[in-house]
mmCIF file of C-alpha atoms and ligand atoms in Angstrom:
data_model
loop_
_atom_site.group_PDB
_atom_site.id
_atom_site.type_symbol
_atom_site.label_atom_id
_atom_site.label_comp_id
_atom_site.label_asym_id
_atom_site.label_seq_id
_atom_site.Cartn_x
_atom_site.Cartn_y
_atom_site.Cartn_z
ATOM 1 C CA MET W 299 0.000 0.000 0.000
ATOM 2 C CA LYS W 300 0.986 3.623 -0.510
ATOM 3 C CA ALA W 301 2.167 5.434 2.631
ATOM 4 C CA ALA W 302 4.044 8.612 3.648
ATOM 5 C CA VAL W 303 7.266 7.609 5.387
ATOM 6 C CA LEU W 304 9.614 9.621 7.603
ATOM 7 C CA ASN W 305 13.093 8.209 6.887
ATOM 8 C CA ASN W 306 15.335 10.955 8.313
ATOM 9 C CA VAL W 307 14.959 13.443 11.143
ATOM 10 C CA PRO W 308 14.671 16.310 10.540
ATOM 11 C CA GLY W 309 13.111 15.477 7.224
ATOM 12 C CA GLN W 310 10.175 15.422 4.875
ATOM 13 C CA LEU W 311 7.880 12.517 4.105
ATOM 14 C CA GLU W 312 8.429 10.176 1.160
ATOM 15 C CA ILE W 313 5.634 8.288 -0.579
ATOM 16 C CA GLU W 314 6.570 4.616 -0.625
ATOM 17 C CA ASP W 315 5.128 1.147 -0.946
ATOM 18 C CA ILE W 316 4.732 -0.370 2.524
ATOM 19 C CA ASP W 317 3.644 -3.900 3.425
ATOM 20 C CA LEU W 318 0.936 -4.572 5.970
ATOM 21 C CA GLY W 319 0.502 -7.760 8.050
ATOM 22 C CA THR W 320 -2.793 -9.570 8.524
ATOM 23 C CA PRO W 321 -4.974 -8.883 11.590
ATOM 24 C CA GLY W 322 -3.965 -10.723 14.774
ATOM 25 C CA PRO W 323 -6.742 -11.906 17.139
ATOM 26 C CA ARG W 324 -7.470 -8.425 18.543
ATOM 27 C CA GLU W 325 -6.507 -6.371 15.494
ATOM 28 C CA VAL W 326 -8.513 -4.598 12.834
ATOM 29 C CA LEU W 327 -7.751 -3.682 9.232
ATOM 30 C CA VAL W 328 -9.199 -0.314 8.239
ATOM 31 C CA ARG W 329 -9.374 1.288 4.764
ATOM 32 C CA THR W 330 -8.351 4.911 5.361
ATOM 33 C CA HIS W 331 -10.856 7.435 4.025
ATOM 34 C CA THR W 332 -9.364 10.700 5.330
ATOM 35 C CA ALA W 333 -6.348 11.669 7.439
ATOM 36 C CA GLY W 334 -5.897 15.099 9.042
ATOM 37 C CA VAL W 335 -2.595 16.965 9.085
ATOM 38 C CA CYS W 336 -1.890 17.819 12.743
ATOM 39 C CA HIS W 337 0.999 19.880 14.070
ATOM 40 C CA SER W 338 2.153 16.970 16.243
ATOM 41 C CA ASP W 339 3.390 15.084 13.141
ATOM 42 C CA LEU W 340 5.406 18.171 12.228
ATOM 43 C CA HIS W 341 7.045 18.282 15.681
ATOM 44 C CA PHE W 342 8.269 14.713 15.076
ATOM 45 C CA MET W 343 9.448 15.535 11.518
ATOM 46 C CA GLU W 344 11.417 18.451 12.955
ATOM 47 C CA GLY W 345 13.000 16.227 15.598
ATOM 48 C CA LEU W 346 11.514 18.111 18.553
ATOM 49 C CA TYR W 347 10.190 14.761 19.735
ATOM 50 C CA PRO W 348 12.217 11.587 19.082
ATOM 51 C CA TYR W 349 10.684 8.546 17.317
ATOM 52 C CA PRO W 350 12.267 5.517 15.652
ATOM 53 C CA THR W 351 12.538 5.716 11.854
ATOM 54 C CA PRO W 352 11.563 4.673 9.271
ATOM 55 C CA CYS W 353 8.064 5.503 10.386
ATOM 56 C CA VAL W 354 4.715 6.024 8.655
ATOM 57 C CA LEU W 355 3.336 9.239 10.210
ATOM 58 C CA GLY W 356 -0.281 10.399 10.641
ATOM 59 C CA HIS W 357 -2.620 9.936 13.610
ATOM 60 C CA GLU W 358 -5.947 11.697 12.872
ATOM 61 C CA SER W 359 -8.188 9.554 10.693
ATOM 62 C CA ALA W 360 -11.455 7.889 9.844
ATOM 63 C CA GLY W 361 -12.220 4.963 7.577
ATOM 64 C CA VAL W 362 -14.093 1.735 6.966
ATOM 65 C CA VAL W 363 -13.337 -1.644 8.577
ATOM 66 C CA GLU W 364 -12.200 -4.221 6.014
ATOM 67 C CA ALA W 365 -11.325 -7.184 8.222
ATOM 68 C CA VAL W 366 -11.235 -8.103 11.905
ATOM 69 C CA GLY W 367 -9.166 -10.579 13.946
ATOM 70 C CA SER W 368 -10.572 -13.821 15.369
ATOM 71 C CA SER W 369 -11.316 -12.392 18.858
ATOM 72 C CA VAL W 370 -12.869 -9.098 17.765
ATOM 73 C CA THR W 371 -16.597 -8.896 18.521
ATOM 74 C CA TYR W 372 -17.016 -5.104 18.768
ATOM 75 C CA LEU W 373 -16.571 -4.482 15.036
ATOM 76 C CA SER W 374 -17.463 -6.042 11.701
ATOM 77 C CA PRO W 375 -16.337 -5.360 8.138
ATOM 78 C CA GLY W 376 -18.178 -2.360 6.725
ATOM 79 C CA ASP W 377 -18.329 -0.459 10.036
ATOM 80 C CA HIS W 378 -17.333 3.218 9.884
ATOM 81 C CA VAL W 379 -14.725 4.121 12.468
ATOM 82 C CA ILE W 380 -12.695 7.000 13.839
ATOM 83 C CA THR W 381 -9.201 6.092 15.035
ATOM 84 C CA CYS W 382 -7.636 7.410 18.240
ATOM 85 C CA LEU W 383 -4.027 7.200 19.344
ATOM 86 C CA SER W 384 -5.245 6.841 22.952
ATOM 87 C CA ALA W 385 -5.001 3.049 22.863
ATOM 88 C CA PHE W 386 -6.358 1.659 26.119
ATOM 89 C CA CYS W 387 -5.940 -1.741 27.774
ATOM 90 C CA GLY W 388 -9.148 -1.479 29.821
ATOM 91 C CA HIS W 389 -7.797 -3.033 33.016
ATOM 92 C CA CYS W 390 -4.902 -0.928 34.381
ATOM 93 C CA GLU W 391 -5.480 1.454 37.280
ATOM 94 C CA ASN W 392 -5.827 4.507 35.047
ATOM 95 C CA CYS W 393 -8.211 2.781 32.619
ATOM 96 C CA ILE W 394 -10.549 1.491 35.309
ATOM 97 C CA SER W 395 -10.537 4.781 37.199
ATOM 98 C CA GLY W 396 -11.810 6.611 34.130
ATOM 99 C CA ARG W 397 -8.539 7.873 32.647
ATOM 100 C CA PRO W 398 -7.924 5.573 29.655
ATOM 101 C CA SER W 399 -6.075 8.286 27.702
ATOM 102 C CA ILE W 400 -3.157 7.764 30.087
ATOM 103 C CA CYS W 401 -3.381 3.946 30.029
ATOM 104 C CA MET W 402 -0.334 2.440 31.721
ATOM 105 C CA ASN W 403 -0.068 -0.485 29.295
ATOM 106 C CA LYS W 404 -0.326 1.600 26.122
ATOM 107 C CA ASN W 405 3.146 0.746 24.911
ATOM 108 C CA THR W 406 3.266 -2.877 26.024
ATOM 109 C CA GLU W 407 -0.050 -4.682 25.567
ATOM 110 C CA LEU W 408 -1.391 -2.745 22.614
ATOM 111 C CA VAL W 409 1.572 -3.158 20.293
ATOM 112 C CA ARG W 410 2.964 -6.338 18.757
ATOM 113 C CA GLY W 411 5.755 -8.046 20.734
ATOM 114 C CA ALA W 412 9.420 -7.874 19.718
ATOM 115 C CA ASP W 413 9.317 -11.466 18.451
ATOM 116 C CA ASP W 414 6.116 -11.022 16.435
ATOM 117 C CA ALA W 415 6.035 -10.021 12.776
ATOM 118 C CA PRO W 416 5.683 -6.205 12.588
ATOM 119 C CA ARG W 417 2.379 -4.619 11.565
ATOM 120 C CA LEU W 418 4.236 -2.491 9.004
ATOM 121 C CA SER W 419 7.290 -3.450 6.975
ATOM 122 C CA ARG W 420 9.352 -2.509 3.908
ATOM 123 C CA ASN W 421 11.302 -5.122 1.982
ATOM 124 C CA GLY W 422 11.021 -7.443 4.981
ATOM 125 C CA GLU W 423 12.371 -4.844 7.460
ATOM 126 C CA PRO W 424 10.140 -3.428 10.226
ATOM 127 C CA VAL W 425 8.711 0.081 9.844
ATOM 128 C CA SER W 426 7.562 1.949 12.979
ATOM 129 C CA GLN W 427 3.879 2.466 13.506
ATOM 130 C CA PHE W 428 3.280 6.039 14.647
ATOM 131 C CA LEU W 429 1.359 6.352 17.930
ATOM 132 C CA HIS W 430 -0.454 3.022 17.387
ATOM 133 C CA LEU W 431 -1.922 4.236 14.089
ATOM 134 C CA SER W 432 0.111 5.496 11.064
ATOM 135 C CA SER W 433 -2.743 7.199 9.240
ATOM 136 C CA PHE W 434 -0.842 8.577 6.245
ATOM 137 C CA ALA W 435 -1.429 5.279 4.488
ATOM 138 C CA GLU W 436 -4.122 3.645 2.392
ATOM 139 C CA GLN W 437 -4.863 1.133 5.160
ATOM 140 C CA LEU W 438 -4.368 0.881 8.912
ATOM 141 C CA LEU W 439 -3.656 -2.312 10.843
ATOM 142 C CA VAL W 440 -4.421 -1.442 14.463
ATOM 143 C CA HIS W 441 -5.458 -2.829 17.853
ATOM 144 C CA GLU W 442 -9.255 -2.852 18.220
ATOM 145 C CA ASN W 443 -8.904 -0.506 21.231
ATOM 146 C CA THR W 444 -7.771 2.339 18.974
ATOM 147 C CA VAL W 445 -11.034 2.685 17.061
ATOM 148 C CA VAL W 446 -14.618 3.690 17.752
ATOM 149 C CA LYS W 447 -17.633 2.817 15.621
ATOM 150 C CA ILE W 448 -19.675 5.766 14.397
ATOM 151 C CA ASP W 449 -22.958 6.509 12.638
ATOM 152 C CA LYS W 450 -22.678 5.817 8.899
ATOM 153 C CA GLU W 451 -24.529 9.090 8.231
ATOM 154 C CA MET W 452 -21.485 11.023 9.495
ATOM 155 C CA PRO W 453 -19.280 12.276 6.623
ATOM 156 C CA LEU W 454 -15.931 10.527 7.047
ATOM 157 C CA ASP W 455 -13.824 13.584 6.195
ATOM 158 C CA ARG W 456 -15.404 15.569 9.037
ATOM 159 C CA ALA W 457 -15.174 12.495 11.267
ATOM 160 C CA ALA W 458 -11.400 12.320 10.731
ATOM 161 C CA LEU W 459 -10.944 15.690 12.481
ATOM 162 C CA ILE W 460 -12.483 14.178 15.602
ATOM 163 C CA GLY W 461 -9.651 11.614 15.582
ATOM 164 C CA CYS W 462 -7.236 14.080 17.186
ATOM 165 C CA GLY W 463 -7.726 17.860 16.998
ATOM 166 C CA VAL W 464 -11.405 18.110 17.873
ATOM 167 C CA THR W 465 -11.283 15.534 20.666
ATOM 168 C CA THR W 466 -8.148 17.155 22.080
ATOM 169 C CA GLY W 467 -9.585 20.687 22.067
ATOM 170 C CA LEU W 468 -13.091 19.801 23.239
ATOM 171 C CA GLY W 469 -11.781 17.256 25.724
ATOM 172 C CA ALA W 470 -9.309 19.723 27.255
ATOM 173 C CA VAL W 471 -12.291 21.979 27.979
ATOM 174 C CA PHE W 472 -14.887 19.354 28.973
ATOM 175 C CA ARG W 473 -12.740 16.742 30.696
ATOM 176 C CA THR W 474 -9.316 18.159 31.681
ATOM 177 C CA ALA W 475 -10.390 21.617 32.873
ATOM 178 C CA ARG W 476 -14.162 21.029 33.263
ATOM 179 C CA VAL W 477 -15.022 24.577 32.203
ATOM 180 C CA GLU W 478 -18.200 25.826 33.883
ATOM 181 C CA PRO W 479 -20.952 27.975 32.341
ATOM 182 C CA GLY W 480 -20.429 31.703 32.782
ATOM 183 C CA THR W 481 -16.664 31.577 33.228
ATOM 184 C CA SER W 482 -13.927 33.285 31.207
ATOM 185 C CA VAL W 483 -11.616 31.336 28.905
ATOM 186 C CA ALA W 484 -8.507 32.298 26.917
ATOM 187 C CA VAL W 485 -7.153 30.090 24.151
ATOM 188 C CA ILE W 486 -3.625 30.779 22.892
ATOM 189 C CA GLY W 487 -3.103 29.455 19.348
ATOM 190 C CA CYS W 488 -6.022 29.120 16.937
ATOM 191 C CA GLY W 489 -5.090 26.174 14.742
ATOM 192 C CA GLY W 490 -7.032 22.918 14.624
ATOM 193 C CA ILE W 491 -6.613 22.339 18.360
ATOM 194 C CA GLY W 492 -7.196 25.895 19.590
ATOM 195 C CA LEU W 493 -10.281 26.389 17.398
ATOM 196 C CA SER W 494 -11.677 23.164 18.856
ATOM 197 C CA ALA W 495 -11.002 24.428 22.395
ATOM 198 C CA ILE W 496 -12.824 27.662 21.487
ATOM 199 C CA GLN W 497 -15.795 25.636 20.244
ATOM 200 C CA GLY W 498 -15.649 23.571 23.428
ATOM 201 C CA ALA W 499 -15.744 26.739 25.550
ATOM 202 C CA ARG W 500 -18.742 27.975 23.544
ATOM 203 C CA ILE W 501 -20.607 24.669 23.960
ATOM 204 C CA ALA W 502 -19.696 24.572 27.685
ATOM 205 C CA GLY W 503 -21.296 28.010 28.079
ATOM 206 C CA ALA W 504 -18.313 30.222 28.901
ATOM 207 C CA ASN W 505 -19.208 33.925 28.899
ATOM 208 C CA LYS W 506 -15.950 35.417 27.648
ATOM 209 C CA ILE W 507 -13.889 33.432 25.165
ATOM 210 C CA ILE W 508 -10.693 35.203 24.196
ATOM 211 C CA ALA W 509 -8.792 33.930 21.173
ATOM 212 C CA VAL W 510 -5.058 34.748 21.034
ATOM 213 C CA ASP W 511 -2.969 34.271 17.881
ATOM 214 C CA MET W 512 -0.301 36.046 15.840
ATOM 215 C CA LEU W 513 -2.322 35.903 12.598
ATOM 216 C CA GLN W 514 -5.397 38.032 11.887
ATOM 217 C CA SER W 515 -6.836 35.319 9.597
ATOM 218 C CA LYS W 516 -6.852 32.868 12.521
ATOM 219 C CA LEU W 517 -8.474 35.420 14.814
ATOM 220 C CA ASP W 518 -11.201 36.045 12.234
ATOM 221 C CA LEU W 519 -11.887 32.305 12.033
ATOM 222 C CA ALA W 520 -11.860 32.070 15.838
ATOM 223 C CA LYS W 521 -14.706 34.584 15.990
ATOM 224 C CA THR W 522 -16.833 32.383 13.758
ATOM 225 C CA MET W 523 -16.147 29.442 16.107
ATOM 226 C CA GLY W 524 -17.299 31.252 19.241
ATOM 227 C CA ALA W 525 -14.581 33.653 20.384
ATOM 228 C CA THR W 526 -16.134 36.754 21.951
ATOM 229 C CA HIS W 527 -12.841 38.716 21.935
ATOM 230 C CA THR W 528 -9.549 38.449 20.069
ATOM 231 C CA VAL W 529 -5.984 39.416 20.939
ATOM 232 C CA ASP W 530 -3.312 39.818 18.283
ATOM 233 C CA ALA W 531 -0.199 38.614 20.107
ATOM 234 C CA SER W 532 2.025 39.961 17.307
ATOM 235 C CA ALA W 533 0.990 43.498 18.237
ATOM 236 C CA VAL W 534 0.276 43.540 21.974
ATOM 237 C CA ASP W 535 1.318 41.788 25.190
ATOM 238 C CA ALA W 536 -1.139 38.847 25.301
ATOM 239 C CA VAL W 537 -1.090 38.525 29.098
ATOM 240 C CA ALA W 538 -1.748 42.233 29.696
ATOM 241 C CA ALA W 539 -4.514 42.282 27.062
ATOM 242 C CA VAL W 540 -6.314 39.252 28.531
ATOM 243 C CA ARG W 541 -5.978 40.592 32.075
ATOM 244 C CA GLU W 542 -7.421 43.919 30.946
ATOM 245 C CA LEU W 543 -10.437 42.195 29.388
ATOM 246 C CA THR W 544 -11.150 39.883 32.326
ATOM 247 C CA GLY W 545 -9.063 40.717 35.365
ATOM 248 C CA GLY W 546 -7.500 37.294 34.766
ATOM 249 C CA VAL W 547 -9.303 34.301 33.248
ATOM 250 C CA HIS W 548 -10.789 31.303 35.041
ATOM 251 C CA TYR W 549 -9.368 28.943 32.423
ATOM 252 C CA SER W 550 -6.611 29.259 29.841
ATOM 253 C CA PHE W 551 -5.503 26.796 27.173
ATOM 254 C CA GLU W 552 -2.169 26.768 25.376
ATOM 255 C CA ALA W 553 -2.486 25.271 21.893
ATOM 256 C CA VAL W 554 0.838 26.245 20.311
ATOM 257 C CA GLY W 555 3.573 24.151 21.932
ATOM 258 C CA LEU W 556 6.049 26.782 23.174
ATOM 259 C CA LYS W 557 7.636 27.735 26.490
ATOM 260 C CA VAL W 558 6.641 31.391 26.107
ATOM 261 C CA THR W 559 2.959 30.695 25.409
ATOM 262 C CA SER W 560 2.781 28.123 28.235
ATOM 263 C CA GLU W 561 4.093 30.753 30.629
ATOM 264 C CA GLN W 562 1.616 33.266 29.200
ATOM 265 C CA ALA W 563 -1.245 30.813 29.793
ATOM 266 C CA TYR W 564 -0.315 30.651 33.473
ATOM 267 C CA GLY W 565 0.327 34.404 33.652
ATOM 268 C CA MET W 566 -3.176 35.327 32.469
ATOM 269 C CA LEU W 567 -5.006 33.361 35.204
ATOM 270 C CA ARG W 568 -6.981 34.877 38.043
ATOM 271 C CA SER W 569 -6.565 33.425 41.573
ATOM 272 C CA GLY W 570 -7.810 29.840 41.573
ATOM 273 C CA GLY W 571 -7.646 29.622 37.779
ATOM 274 C CA GLN W 572 -6.343 26.702 35.738
ATOM 275 C CA ALA W 573 -3.954 26.774 32.773
ATOM 276 C CA THR W 574 -3.989 23.699 30.562
ATOM 277 C CA VAL W 575 -1.038 23.231 28.220
ATOM 278 C CA ILE W 576 -2.234 21.214 25.242
ATOM 279 C CA GLY W 577 0.638 22.090 22.885
ATOM 280 C CA LEU W 578 3.571 19.703 22.697
ATOM 281 C CA VAL W 579 6.423 21.788 24.077
ATOM 282 C CA PRO W 580 9.805 20.481 22.791
ATOM 283 C CA VAL W 581 11.421 17.721 24.870
ATOM 284 C CA GLY W 582 13.901 19.182 27.387
ATOM 285 C CA THR W 583 12.146 22.548 27.695
ATOM 286 C CA LYS W 584 11.579 23.905 31.202
ATOM 287 C CA ILE W 585 8.540 26.068 31.948
ATOM 288 C CA GLU W 586 9.168 28.727 34.626
ATOM 289 C CA ILE W 587 6.569 30.220 36.919
ATOM 290 C CA GLU W 588 6.932 32.581 39.837
ATOM 291 C CA ALA W 589 6.637 30.223 42.832
ATOM 292 C CA VAL W 590 4.915 32.738 45.074
ATOM 293 C CA THR W 591 1.914 32.801 42.700
ATOM 294 C CA LEU W 592 1.054 29.228 43.725
ATOM 295 C CA ILE W 593 -0.311 30.686 46.964
ATOM 296 C CA ASP W 594 -3.182 31.929 44.793
ATOM 297 C CA GLU W 595 -4.084 28.274 44.121
ATOM 298 C CA LYS W 596 -3.441 28.561 40.409
ATOM 299 C CA ILE W 597 -3.129 25.275 38.571
ATOM 300 C CA LEU W 598 -0.789 24.513 35.667
ATOM 301 C CA THR W 599 -1.418 21.171 34.001
ATOM 302 C CA GLY W 600 -1.228 19.325 30.694
ATOM 303 C CA SER W 601 -3.837 17.468 28.701
ATOM 304 C CA ASN W 602 -3.202 14.197 26.913
ATOM 305 C CA MET W 603 -5.591 14.061 23.947
ATOM 306 C CA GLY W 604 -8.176 15.997 25.935
ATOM 307 C CA SER W 605 -8.222 13.404 28.754
ATOM 308 C CA ASN W 606 -10.565 11.524 26.431
ATOM 309 C CA GLN W 607 -12.705 8.471 26.899
ATOM 310 C CA PHE W 608 -12.937 8.265 23.139
ATOM 311 C CA ARG W 609 -15.392 5.371 22.839
ATOM 312 C CA THR W 610 -17.850 7.637 24.688
ATOM 313 C CA ASP W 611 -16.678 11.069 23.601
ATOM 314 C CA MET W 612 -16.305 10.672 19.851
ATOM 315 C CA PRO W 613 -19.871 9.475 19.130
ATOM 316 C CA ARG W 614 -21.084 12.420 21.231
ATOM 317 C CA PHE W 615 -19.003 14.824 19.138
ATOM 318 C CA VAL W 616 -20.452 13.233 15.993
ATOM 319 C CA ASP W 617 -23.948 13.984 17.362
ATOM 320 C CA MET W 618 -22.941 17.579 18.137
ATOM 321 C CA TYR W 619 -21.861 17.964 14.498
ATOM 322 C CA MET W 620 -25.083 16.391 13.209
ATOM 323 C CA GLN W 621 -27.091 18.778 15.399
ATOM 324 C CA GLY W 622 -25.199 21.776 14.009
ATOM 325 C CA ARG W 623 -23.624 22.641 17.359
ATOM 326 C CA LEU W 624 -20.063 21.708 16.414
ATOM 327 C CA ASN W 625 -18.674 23.372 13.292
ATOM 328 C CA LEU W 626 -16.389 20.972 11.471
ATOM 329 C CA ASP W 627 -17.150 22.202 7.948
ATOM 330 C CA ASP W 628 -15.103 25.385 8.357
ATOM 331 C CA MET W 629 -12.277 23.562 10.124
ATOM 332 C CA ILE W 630 -11.269 21.914 6.833
ATOM 333 C CA SER W 631 -9.323 24.512 4.849
ATOM 334 C CA GLN W 632 -8.206 22.190 2.061
ATOM 335 C CA THR W 633 -8.385 18.586 0.884
ATOM 336 C CA VAL W 634 -5.226 17.200 -0.704
ATOM 337 C CA LYS W 635 -3.820 13.918 -2.033
ATOM 338 C CA LEU W 636 -1.236 11.869 -0.128
ATOM 339 C CA GLU W 637 1.434 13.023 -2.612
ATOM 340 C CA GLN W 638 0.852 16.630 -1.454
ATOM 341 C CA VAL W 639 1.477 15.866 2.218
ATOM 342 C CA ASN W 640 4.718 17.908 2.443
ATOM 343 C CA GLU W 641 2.993 20.936 0.891
ATOM 344 C CA ALA W 642 0.236 20.543 3.489
ATOM 345 C CA PHE W 643 2.874 20.693 6.237
ATOM 346 C CA GLU W 644 4.363 23.836 4.622
ATOM 347 C CA ASP W 645 0.901 25.429 4.753
ATOM 348 C CA LEU W 646 0.593 24.416 8.411
ATOM 349 C CA LYS W 647 3.974 26.002 9.198
ATOM 350 C CA LYS W 648 2.961 29.255 7.503
ATOM 351 C CA GLY W 649 -0.371 29.291 9.332
ATOM 352 C CA ASN W 650 -2.351 29.292 6.067
ATOM 353 C CA VAL W 651 -4.794 26.622 7.211
ATOM 354 C CA ALA W 652 -7.042 25.605 10.087
ATOM 355 C CA ARG W 653 -6.700 21.965 9.006
ATOM 356 C CA SER W 654 -5.652 20.243 5.811
ATOM 357 C CA VAL W 655 -7.015 16.762 5.250
ATOM 358 C CA ILE W 656 -5.667 14.039 3.004
ATOM 359 C CA SER W 657 -8.334 12.209 1.062
ATOM 360 C CA PHE W 658 -7.837 8.561 0.067
ATOM 361 C CA ASP W 659 -11.309 8.394 -1.419
ATOM 362 C CA SER W 660 -10.597 8.250 -5.149
HETATM 363 N N1 NAD L 58 -1.803 17.329 24.049
HETATM 364 C C1 NAD L 58 -2.216 16.626 23.034
HETATM 365 O O1 NAD L 58 -2.693 15.501 23.213
HETATM 366 C C2 NAD L 58 -2.126 17.187 21.651
HETATM 367 C C3 NAD L 58 -2.903 16.646 20.623
HETATM 368 C C4 NAD L 58 -2.832 17.238 19.364
HETATM 369 C C5 NAD L 58 -1.991 18.312 19.137
HETATM 370 N N2 NAD L 58 -1.232 18.784 20.154
HETATM 371 C C6 NAD L 58 -0.356 19.951 19.984
HETATM 372 O O2 NAD L 58 -1.153 21.127 19.970
HETATM 373 C C7 NAD L 58 -0.415 22.178 19.319
HETATM 374 C C8 NAD L 58 -1.298 22.843 18.281
HETATM 375 O O3 NAD L 58 -1.553 21.949 17.201
HETATM 376 P P1 NAD L 58 -2.334 22.460 15.894
HETATM 377 O O4 NAD L 58 -2.401 21.276 14.991
HETATM 378 O O5 NAD L 58 -3.556 23.194 16.272
HETATM 379 O O6 NAD L 58 -1.244 23.486 15.324
HETATM 380 P P2 NAD L 58 -1.419 24.715 14.290
HETATM 381 O O7 NAD L 58 -0.082 24.947 13.724
HETATM 382 O O8 NAD L 58 -2.563 24.438 13.384
HETATM 383 O O9 NAD L 58 -1.855 25.933 15.238
HETATM 384 C C9 NAD L 58 -0.959 26.662 16.032
HETATM 385 C C10 NAD L 58 -1.454 28.108 16.070
HETATM 386 O O10 NAD L 58 -0.640 28.836 16.987
HETATM 387 C C11 NAD L 58 -0.399 30.117 16.458
HETATM 388 N N3 NAD L 58 0.798 30.669 17.117
HETATM 389 C C12 NAD L 58 2.105 30.407 16.845
HETATM 390 N N4 NAD L 58 2.895 31.091 17.697
HETATM 391 C C13 NAD L 58 2.078 31.778 18.528
HETATM 392 C C14 NAD L 58 2.303 32.683 19.608
HETATM 393 N N5 NAD L 58 3.557 32.986 20.027
HETATM 394 N N6 NAD L 58 1.227 33.225 20.205
HETATM 395 C C15 NAD L 58 -0.037 32.943 19.806
HETATM 396 N N7 NAD L 58 -0.302 32.092 18.778
HETATM 397 C C16 NAD L 58 0.746 31.526 18.157
HETATM 398 C C17 NAD L 58 -0.259 29.891 14.970
HETATM 399 O O11 NAD L 58 -0.482 31.080 14.227
HETATM 400 C C18 NAD L 58 -1.347 28.839 14.727
HETATM 401 O O12 NAD L 58 -2.592 29.429 14.398
HETATM 402 C C19 NAD L 58 0.819 21.504 18.751
HETATM 403 O O13 NAD L 58 1.915 21.675 19.648
HETATM 404 C C20 NAD L 58 0.421 20.031 18.712
HETATM 405 O O14 NAD L 58 1.522 19.176 18.717
HETATM 406 C C21 NAD L 58 -1.287 18.235 21.402
HETATM 407 ZN ZN1 ZN L 59 -2.778 15.397 16.576
HETATM 408 ZN ZN1 ZN L 60 -4.922 0.718 30.650
#
């Protein structure tokens, strides 16, 4: 099958022919319909996060089940599914206490063993599977606990966005921070993740939703997604501007992946507020806060894929889209072919797009 492979870091993706195994007892073969282009892939291509190469990237997708392993009862061929990198075992302490997105057995039980044939290979040599998925490929061979079945009425290109960006942004608001109606929210970075957090804040009933970005085009889009105010961080001090609008927000979300914006997210809180860093800040980076401010009971935390319970959350997000309460149509800026994947990453770097999606539906 055709797949986009990262061979060198830093590096671009190369379209190659990759071999796929057959489903093991608890595995599923999925025909990829659409894969979203998320900034996390770019961080790995740039070497800000290490990963073994060669590797087929991509982790935000939806498709149709083609075959299931002998022990799979949850799914059948023909089912429409969204994939999620939050593979869960279902029996570790975190899974059974309602936090499957930080499953403790993610990288042991849900991958093939060292002595097993790899899921992905090239000329007989193993190829790494990216975050349990590898969506930049015509097919996915995955553990059954990385997919959720969805309504066949749901358009699969919109559904793909729910696979990472939408679930991360909405989940950070609903599950990680538990934003309450009437509160104030600031979201720094208005790409696929930040725009989803803004929509989450709107759906959760926040009163003030302040979008912060360096690009006017992103701020304009943020307004259509529910932002009540915008701050152009290329022109003004974002922390001072947000504090002036609110006296300090109840909740802030960082959706960029930088030290400076993480510190800003904390700096714009009111006493008792919570800053949630969603962005992947480069490995080795230290975030600094003034220790004395902790006396104000401010919270600084991260969010792993929106603290999702994706088998529950994703079908709910599908319903929100069907009801017209979640705008996914305007989140897709362009649809490209797999061969254009590097151009799509260039557009992401320049900030030209909310989300690009790769269509495999020919
Ligand atoms: N925690 C998770 O589970 C998780 C999941 C998915 C993505 N992420 C991370 O979330 C981050 C955002 O991803 P995305 O796909 O939305 O990226 P994106 O590139 O689409 O969006 C980033 C936005 O930040 C803006 N920006 C850049 N510098 C800024 C600054 N100094 N101040 C304000 N705005 C600034 C850009 O203009 C852009 O609009 C990335 O770091 C990604 O890796 C984390
Ligand atoms: Zn992602
Ligand atoms: Zn687990």
